[in-house]
XYZ file of N, CA and C in Angstrom:
495
model
N 0.854 -1.192 0.015
C 0.003 -0.014 0.013
C 0.897 1.209 0.008
N 0.431 2.232 -0.660
C 1.255 3.456 -0.874
C 1.143 4.280 0.350
N 2.237 4.978 0.885
C 2.270 5.671 2.036
C 1.998 4.908 3.379
N 1.974 3.631 3.253
C 1.674 2.809 4.410
C 2.792 2.987 5.519
N 4.093 3.066 5.096
C 5.195 3.246 5.989
C 5.056 4.598 6.703
N 4.788 5.624 5.929
C 4.623 6.974 6.585
C 3.501 6.923 7.648
N 2.426 6.429 7.335
C 1.155 6.281 8.237
C 1.529 5.412 9.469
N 2.136 4.365 9.192
C 2.397 3.429 10.379
C 3.507 4.138 11.253
N 4.580 4.754 10.671
C 5.553 5.415 11.567
C 4.979 6.437 12.321
N 4.094 7.286 11.665
C 3.501 8.409 12.421
C 2.656 7.839 13.664
N 1.944 6.753 13.434
C 1.067 6.164 14.413
C 1.916 5.618 15.590
N 2.976 5.058 15.304
C 3.962 4.520 16.280
C 4.562 5.553 17.127
N 4.943 6.689 16.468
C 5.497 7.866 17.251
C 4.426 8.441 18.145
N 3.252 8.637 17.622
C 2.141 9.088 18.469
C 1.968 8.267 19.659
N 1.954 6.910 19.477
C 1.708 5.940 20.504
C 2.891 5.988 21.648
N 4.087 6.405 21.156
C 5.140 6.465 22.144
C 5.122 7.596 23.110
N 4.164 8.534 22.870
C 3.870 9.687 23.692
C 5.209 10.490 23.892
N 6.018 10.651 23.043
C 7.211 11.534 23.094
C 6.825 13.045 23.000
N 5.736 13.262 22.428
C 5.363 14.688 22.158
C 3.908 14.745 22.088
N 3.195 15.701 22.467
C 1.690 15.925 22.231
C 1.394 15.901 20.796
N 0.350 15.184 20.421
C -0.029 15.061 19.025
C -0.112 16.355 18.258
N -0.589 17.386 18.946
C -0.799 18.668 18.197
C 0.507 19.325 17.845
N 1.608 18.827 18.470
C 3.027 19.355 18.186
C 3.841 18.438 17.267
N 3.117 17.429 16.695
C 3.765 16.476 15.837
C 3.040 16.350 14.498
N 3.765 16.497 13.374
C 3.242 16.388 12.157
C 4.051 15.543 11.091
N 3.599 14.980 10.087
C 4.274 14.281 9.097
C 3.641 14.411 7.771
N 4.393 14.329 6.733
C 3.964 14.529 5.385
C 5.057 13.839 4.415
N 4.707 13.665 3.174
C 5.512 13.136 2.072
C 5.972 14.329 1.300
N 7.219 14.313 0.847
C 7.932 15.215 -0.058
C 8.763 14.413 -1.099
N 9.033 15.060 -2.200
C 9.905 14.584 -3.245
C 9.537 13.196 -3.787
N 8.232 12.910 -3.985
C 7.737 11.668 -4.548
C 8.196 11.447 -5.964
N 8.645 10.187 -6.209
C 8.856 9.815 -7.447
C 8.106 8.593 -7.766
N 7.337 8.520 -8.864
C 6.455 7.326 -9.236
C 7.172 6.692 -10.420
N 7.528 5.382 -10.272
C 8.136 4.659 -11.399
C 7.087 3.560 -11.748
N 6.494 3.621 -12.996
C 5.592 2.661 -13.482
C 6.370 1.267 -13.617
N 5.722 0.206 -13.401
C 6.295 -1.139 -13.651
C 5.089 -2.049 -14.184
N 5.513 -3.183 -14.622
C 4.564 -4.188 -15.276
C 4.978 -5.588 -14.987
N 5.171 -5.820 -13.730
C 5.832 -7.092 -13.273
C 4.817 -8.164 -12.885
N 4.740 -9.251 -13.510
C 3.772 -10.330 -13.108
C 4.364 -11.018 -11.870
N 3.607 -10.976 -10.808
C 3.933 -11.502 -9.575
C 3.383 -12.969 -9.359
N 2.555 -13.495 -10.360
C 1.963 -14.706 -10.269
C 0.678 -14.615 -9.549
N -0.172 -15.712 -9.647
C -1.401 -15.803 -8.888
C -2.346 -14.551 -9.151
N -2.412 -14.045 -10.447
C -3.140 -12.979 -10.909
C -2.815 -11.657 -10.143
N -1.493 -11.423 -9.872
C -1.114 -10.286 -9.118
C -0.046 -9.579 -9.928
N -0.045 -8.337 -9.966
C 0.933 -7.343 -10.694
C 1.599 -6.375 -9.681
N 2.841 -6.090 -10.009
C 3.514 -4.977 -9.418
C 3.353 -3.868 -10.530
N 2.558 -2.935 -10.240
C 2.213 -1.860 -11.262
C 3.097 -0.568 -11.091
N 3.729 -0.408 -10.069
C 4.606 0.715 -9.865
C 5.295 0.799 -8.500
N 6.238 1.746 -8.400
C 6.970 1.917 -7.195
C 6.927 3.423 -6.846
N 6.742 3.654 -5.522
C 6.771 5.117 -5.210
C 8.039 5.302 -4.129
N 8.924 6.218 -4.485
C 9.912 6.520 -3.605
C 9.752 7.908 -3.226
N 9.802 8.183 -1.956
C 9.476 9.540 -1.354
C 10.316 9.655 -0.058
N 10.262 10.946 0.372
C 10.800 11.361 1.782
C 9.737 11.403 2.693
N 9.753 10.808 3.770
C 8.769 11.040 4.895
C 9.469 12.150 5.688
N 8.597 13.197 5.990
C 9.102 14.169 6.776
C 8.344 14.244 8.085
N 9.173 14.161 9.194
C 8.512 14.133 10.613
C 8.912 15.455 11.249
N 8.060 16.249 11.807
C 8.328 17.406 12.435
C 7.762 17.452 13.814
N 8.669 17.779 14.758
C 8.301 17.902 16.197
C 8.523 19.391 16.581
N 7.462 20.056 16.954
C 7.591 21.392 17.366
C 7.612 21.475 18.985
N 8.570 22.298 19.449
C 8.663 22.355 20.914
C 9.062 21.151 21.559
N 9.897 20.417 20.890
C 10.361 19.104 21.521
C 11.374 19.366 22.603
N 11.022 18.803 23.841
C 11.778 18.993 25.079
C 12.185 17.598 25.613
N 11.784 16.588 24.892
C 12.196 15.219 25.437
C 13.590 14.847 25.157
N 13.821 13.638 25.434
C 15.216 12.973 25.251
C 15.483 12.745 23.729
N 16.453 13.496 23.183
C 16.837 13.296 21.763
C 17.293 11.820 21.469
N 17.913 11.262 22.433
C 18.381 9.771 22.259
C 17.118 8.906 22.125
N 16.139 9.169 22.918
C 14.953 8.432 22.951
C 14.175 8.470 21.542
N 14.006 9.759 21.118
C 13.401 9.954 19.828
C 14.140 9.281 18.749
N 15.456 9.278 18.690
C 16.190 8.616 17.666
C 16.113 7.141 17.743
N 16.017 6.558 19.071
C 15.813 5.234 19.257
C 14.501 4.690 18.759
N 13.383 5.478 19.010
C 12.145 5.085 18.453
C 12.080 5.075 16.991
N 12.723 5.954 16.397
C 12.704 5.949 14.834
C 13.623 4.696 14.393
N 14.744 4.582 14.944
C 15.678 3.403 14.539
C 14.998 2.099 14.747
N 14.337 1.870 15.993
C 13.825 0.698 16.233
C 12.540 0.434 15.286
N 11.841 1.384 14.906
C 10.710 1.215 13.875
C 11.344 0.956 12.527
N 12.330 1.554 12.121
C 12.926 1.171 10.880
C 13.563 -0.219 10.785
N 14.108 -0.676 11.850
C 14.640 -2.067 11.945
C 13.427 -2.937 11.748
N 12.441 -2.817 12.523
C 11.256 -3.760 12.655
C 10.397 -3.719 11.345
N 10.263 -2.498 10.709
C 9.255 -2.340 9.731
C 9.769 -2.057 8.268
N 11.028 -1.819 8.077
C 11.691 -1.446 6.834
C 12.900 -2.288 6.620
N 12.804 -3.634 6.700
C 14.015 -4.341 6.618
C 14.799 -4.396 5.284
N 14.093 -3.924 4.223
C 14.799 -3.852 2.998
C 15.370 -2.606 2.628
N 15.662 -1.770 3.589
C 16.271 -0.435 3.218
C 17.682 -0.587 2.625
N 18.483 -1.563 3.088
C 19.811 -1.637 2.509
C 19.771 -2.236 1.092
N 18.786 -3.174 0.865
C 18.686 -3.760 -0.499
C 18.141 -2.708 -1.447
N 17.265 -1.794 -0.940
C 16.740 -0.771 -1.709
C 17.653 0.497 -1.963
N 18.852 0.389 -1.155
C 19.848 1.408 -1.307
C 19.306 2.812 -0.882
N 18.478 2.795 0.086
C 17.959 4.041 0.699
C 18.936 4.682 1.690
N 18.997 5.970 1.624
C 19.969 6.788 2.506
C 19.361 6.714 3.913
N 20.331 6.953 4.739
C 19.932 7.072 6.196
C 19.119 8.400 6.477
N 18.254 8.364 7.536
C 17.492 9.580 7.817
C 18.393 10.804 8.055
N 17.901 11.979 7.607
C 18.515 13.236 7.904
C 17.803 13.825 9.025
N 18.557 14.593 9.996
C 17.871 15.194 11.158
C 18.420 16.748 11.128
N 17.401 17.517 11.289
C 17.610 19.008 11.461
C 16.999 19.544 12.706
N 17.838 20.222 13.554
C 17.364 20.653 14.833
C 17.522 22.273 14.972
N 16.439 22.877 15.197
C 16.427 24.363 15.398
C 16.075 24.621 16.761
N 16.860 25.135 17.566
C 16.681 25.504 19.031
C 15.691 26.579 19.051
N 14.671 26.483 19.808
C 13.715 27.509 20.100
C 14.093 28.358 21.318
N 14.586 27.688 22.323
C 15.126 28.185 23.550
C 16.039 27.194 24.202
N 16.411 27.447 25.403
C 17.417 26.399 26.040
C 16.844 25.064 26.207
N 15.491 24.883 26.260
C 15.035 23.594 26.556
C 14.231 23.022 25.379
N 13.781 23.789 24.426
C 12.862 23.225 23.356
C 13.408 23.412 22.048
N 13.201 22.534 21.140
C 13.638 22.640 19.688
C 12.535 22.152 18.724
N 12.764 22.711 17.531
C 11.906 22.046 16.444
C 12.835 21.039 15.833
N 12.425 19.869 15.753
C 13.222 18.764 15.119
C 12.503 18.214 13.894
N 13.296 18.162 12.867
C 12.686 17.549 11.609
C 13.564 16.432 11.193
N 12.875 15.306 10.916
C 13.579 14.061 10.474
C 13.009 13.734 9.161
N 13.986 13.499 8.206
C 13.650 13.162 6.770
C 14.112 11.763 6.559
N 13.129 10.919 6.153
C 13.468 9.425 5.912
C 13.039 8.995 4.646
N 13.882 8.625 3.739
C 13.621 8.107 2.425
C 12.906 6.745 2.553
N 11.883 6.543 1.757
C 11.091 5.280 1.794
C 10.909 4.902 0.337
N 10.688 3.595 0.135
C 10.196 3.084 -1.170
C 9.108 2.073 -0.908
N 8.042 2.184 -1.653
C 6.903 1.291 -1.432
C 6.362 0.835 -2.742
N 6.042 -0.481 -2.942
C 5.382 -0.995 -4.041
C 3.986 -0.802 -4.114
N 3.522 -0.642 -5.427
C 2.025 -0.544 -5.690
C 1.570 -1.820 -6.330
N 0.812 -2.609 -5.729
C 0.546 -3.930 -6.321
C -1.029 -4.104 -6.493
N -1.376 -4.811 -7.576
C -2.764 -5.021 -7.871
C -3.015 -6.509 -7.986
N -4.318 -6.877 -7.784
C -4.651 -8.201 -7.855
C -5.926 -8.210 -8.772
N -5.986 -9.309 -9.660
C -7.110 -9.325 -10.476
C -8.420 -9.516 -9.704
N -9.400 -8.685 -10.160
C -10.703 -8.622 -9.398
C -11.710 -8.186 -10.332
N -12.726 -9.014 -10.672
C -13.822 -8.703 -11.702
C -14.601 -7.577 -11.278
N -14.675 -7.130 -9.986
C -15.299 -5.950 -9.571
C -14.403 -4.793 -9.161
N -13.102 -4.925 -9.524
C -12.136 -3.920 -9.109
C -12.406 -2.618 -9.916
N -11.693 -1.597 -9.333
C -12.004 -0.236 -9.884
C -10.995 0.151 -11.004
N -9.951 -0.620 -11.120
C -8.935 -0.207 -12.062
C -9.020 -1.130 -13.246
N -8.788 -0.579 -14.445
C -8.801 -1.309 -15.654
C -7.528 -1.233 -16.431
N -6.802 -2.383 -16.790
C -5.565 -2.370 -17.499
C -5.679 -3.540 -18.458
N -5.385 -3.339 -19.742
C -5.470 -4.400 -20.703
C -6.710 -5.159 -20.761
N -7.872 -4.393 -20.556
C -9.183 -5.010 -20.588
C -9.559 -5.822 -19.377
N -8.758 -5.833 -18.259
C -8.988 -6.603 -17.120
C -9.161 -5.758 -15.964
N -10.052 -6.077 -15.032
C -10.393 -5.304 -13.874
C -9.409 -5.764 -12.715
N -8.924 -4.709 -11.969
C -7.981 -5.031 -10.834
C -8.397 -4.178 -9.660
N -7.946 -4.675 -8.463
C -8.016 -3.863 -7.213
C -6.640 -3.759 -6.647
N -6.297 -2.687 -5.933
C -5.115 -2.543 -5.181
C -5.111 -3.498 -3.974
N -3.963 -4.181 -3.870
C -3.798 -5.038 -2.785
C -2.293 -5.416 -2.653
N -2.010 -5.761 -1.468
C -0.641 -6.314 -1.250
C -0.539 -7.691 -1.780
N 0.520 -8.143 -2.368
C 0.644 -9.375 -2.930
C 0.714 -10.442 -1.869
N 0.111 -11.660 -2.176
C 0.244 -12.742 -1.228
C 1.530 -13.413 -1.504
N 2.205 -13.837 -0.403
C 3.456 -14.600 -0.499
C 3.229 -16.024 -0.159
N 3.650 -16.867 -1.010
C 3.509 -18.309 -0.733
C 4.719 -18.971 -0.307
N 4.800 -19.544 0.822
C 5.888 -20.225 1.336
C 5.853 -21.716 0.913
N 6.926 -22.036 0.048
C 7.099 -23.339 -0.471
C 7.658 -24.259 0.589
N 6.887 -25.382 0.817
C 7.462 -26.365 1.808
C 8.006 -27.678 1.271
N 7.624 -27.845 -0.076
C 8.136 -29.122 -0.809
C 8.567 -28.787 -2.174
N 9.620 -29.339 -2.582
C 10.144 -29.126 -3.899
C 10.870 -30.395 -4.398
N 10.971 -30.562 -5.772
C 11.633 -31.510 -6.294
C 12.283 -31.038 -7.717
N 13.467 -31.556 -8.034
C 14.217 -31.068 -9.182
C 13.688 -31.656 -10.563
N 13.299 -32.970 -10.556
C 12.907 -33.540 -11.760
C 11.742 -34.496 -11.581
N 11.500 -35.417 -12.530
C 10.340 -36.250 -12.426
C 10.795 -37.741 -12.339
N 12.064 -38.044 -12.214
C 12.460 -39.365 -12.182
C 12.699 -39.828 -10.658
N 11.725 -40.545 -10.073
C 11.701 -40.804 -8.694
C 12.812 -41.821 -8.276
N 13.432 -42.459 -9.326
C 14.609 -43.351 -9.087
C 15.895 -42.580 -8.927
N 15.979 -41.381 -9.359
C 17.194 -40.589 -9.143
C 17.111 -39.888 -7.859
N 18.205 -39.936 -7.056
C 18.229 -39.303 -5.729
C 17.970 -37.757 -5.791
N 18.439 -37.049 -6.819
C 18.203 -35.667 -6.959
C 16.780 -35.414 -7.356
N 16.006 -36.220 -7.732
C 14.621 -36.003 -8.254
C 13.582 -36.165 -7.092
N 13.984 -36.725 -5.992
C 13.070 -37.039 -4.830
C 12.593 -35.784 -4.301
N 11.276 -35.703 -3.893
C 10.760 -34.523 -3.193
C 11.550 -34.256 -1.939
N 11.766 -32.915 -1.777
C 12.297 -32.423 -0.500
C 11.394 -31.684 0.281
N 11.290 -32.040 1.582
C 10.282 -31.276 2.412
C 11.072 -30.634 3.570
N 10.883 -29.400 3.750
C 11.580 -28.604 4.869
C 11.257 -29.222 6.114
N 12.239 -29.351 7.053
C 12.071 -29.948 8.391
C 11.231 -29.183 9.298
N 11.181 -27.904 9.155
C 10.462 -27.020 10.018
C 9.020 -26.985 9.680
N 8.548 -27.692 8.677
C 7.087 -27.711 8.213
C 6.454 -28.996 8.859
N 5.216 -28.960 9.133
C 4.464 -29.942 9.796
C 4.297 -31.135 8.804
């Protein structure tokens, strides 16, 4: 889903109670939409990718800077594990002191999100004469595989993962 990461990070920061909600805001900047047409199998398509900067702004922040940075880092580790593979830059931080105790803190985090569709006869999107709906793709975890079809050859016997029932 598009802007899912920004929304989820915003909600997580609000839940951390580091700052009053009326002093915290977030938005998207510098969005770049790249169309794609990649078949994901099972009537699913990757139709595009959105790369953008999520901007988080904390006005009158008087809390622990280390705690704020830790909340952001922990969220990125838990919810954006492909950052290195996507070659996304590290977050940028800008601090403007308002007085001796409070600052306006701006954190800019680059994100990349896929836009995926699934075939749906009642979907709102039409492409190539087919109806589609936006949806995250289903991931199928394979638990059995075989290389060939000669059951007498040791390499062609089915293999089942041990961690599967």
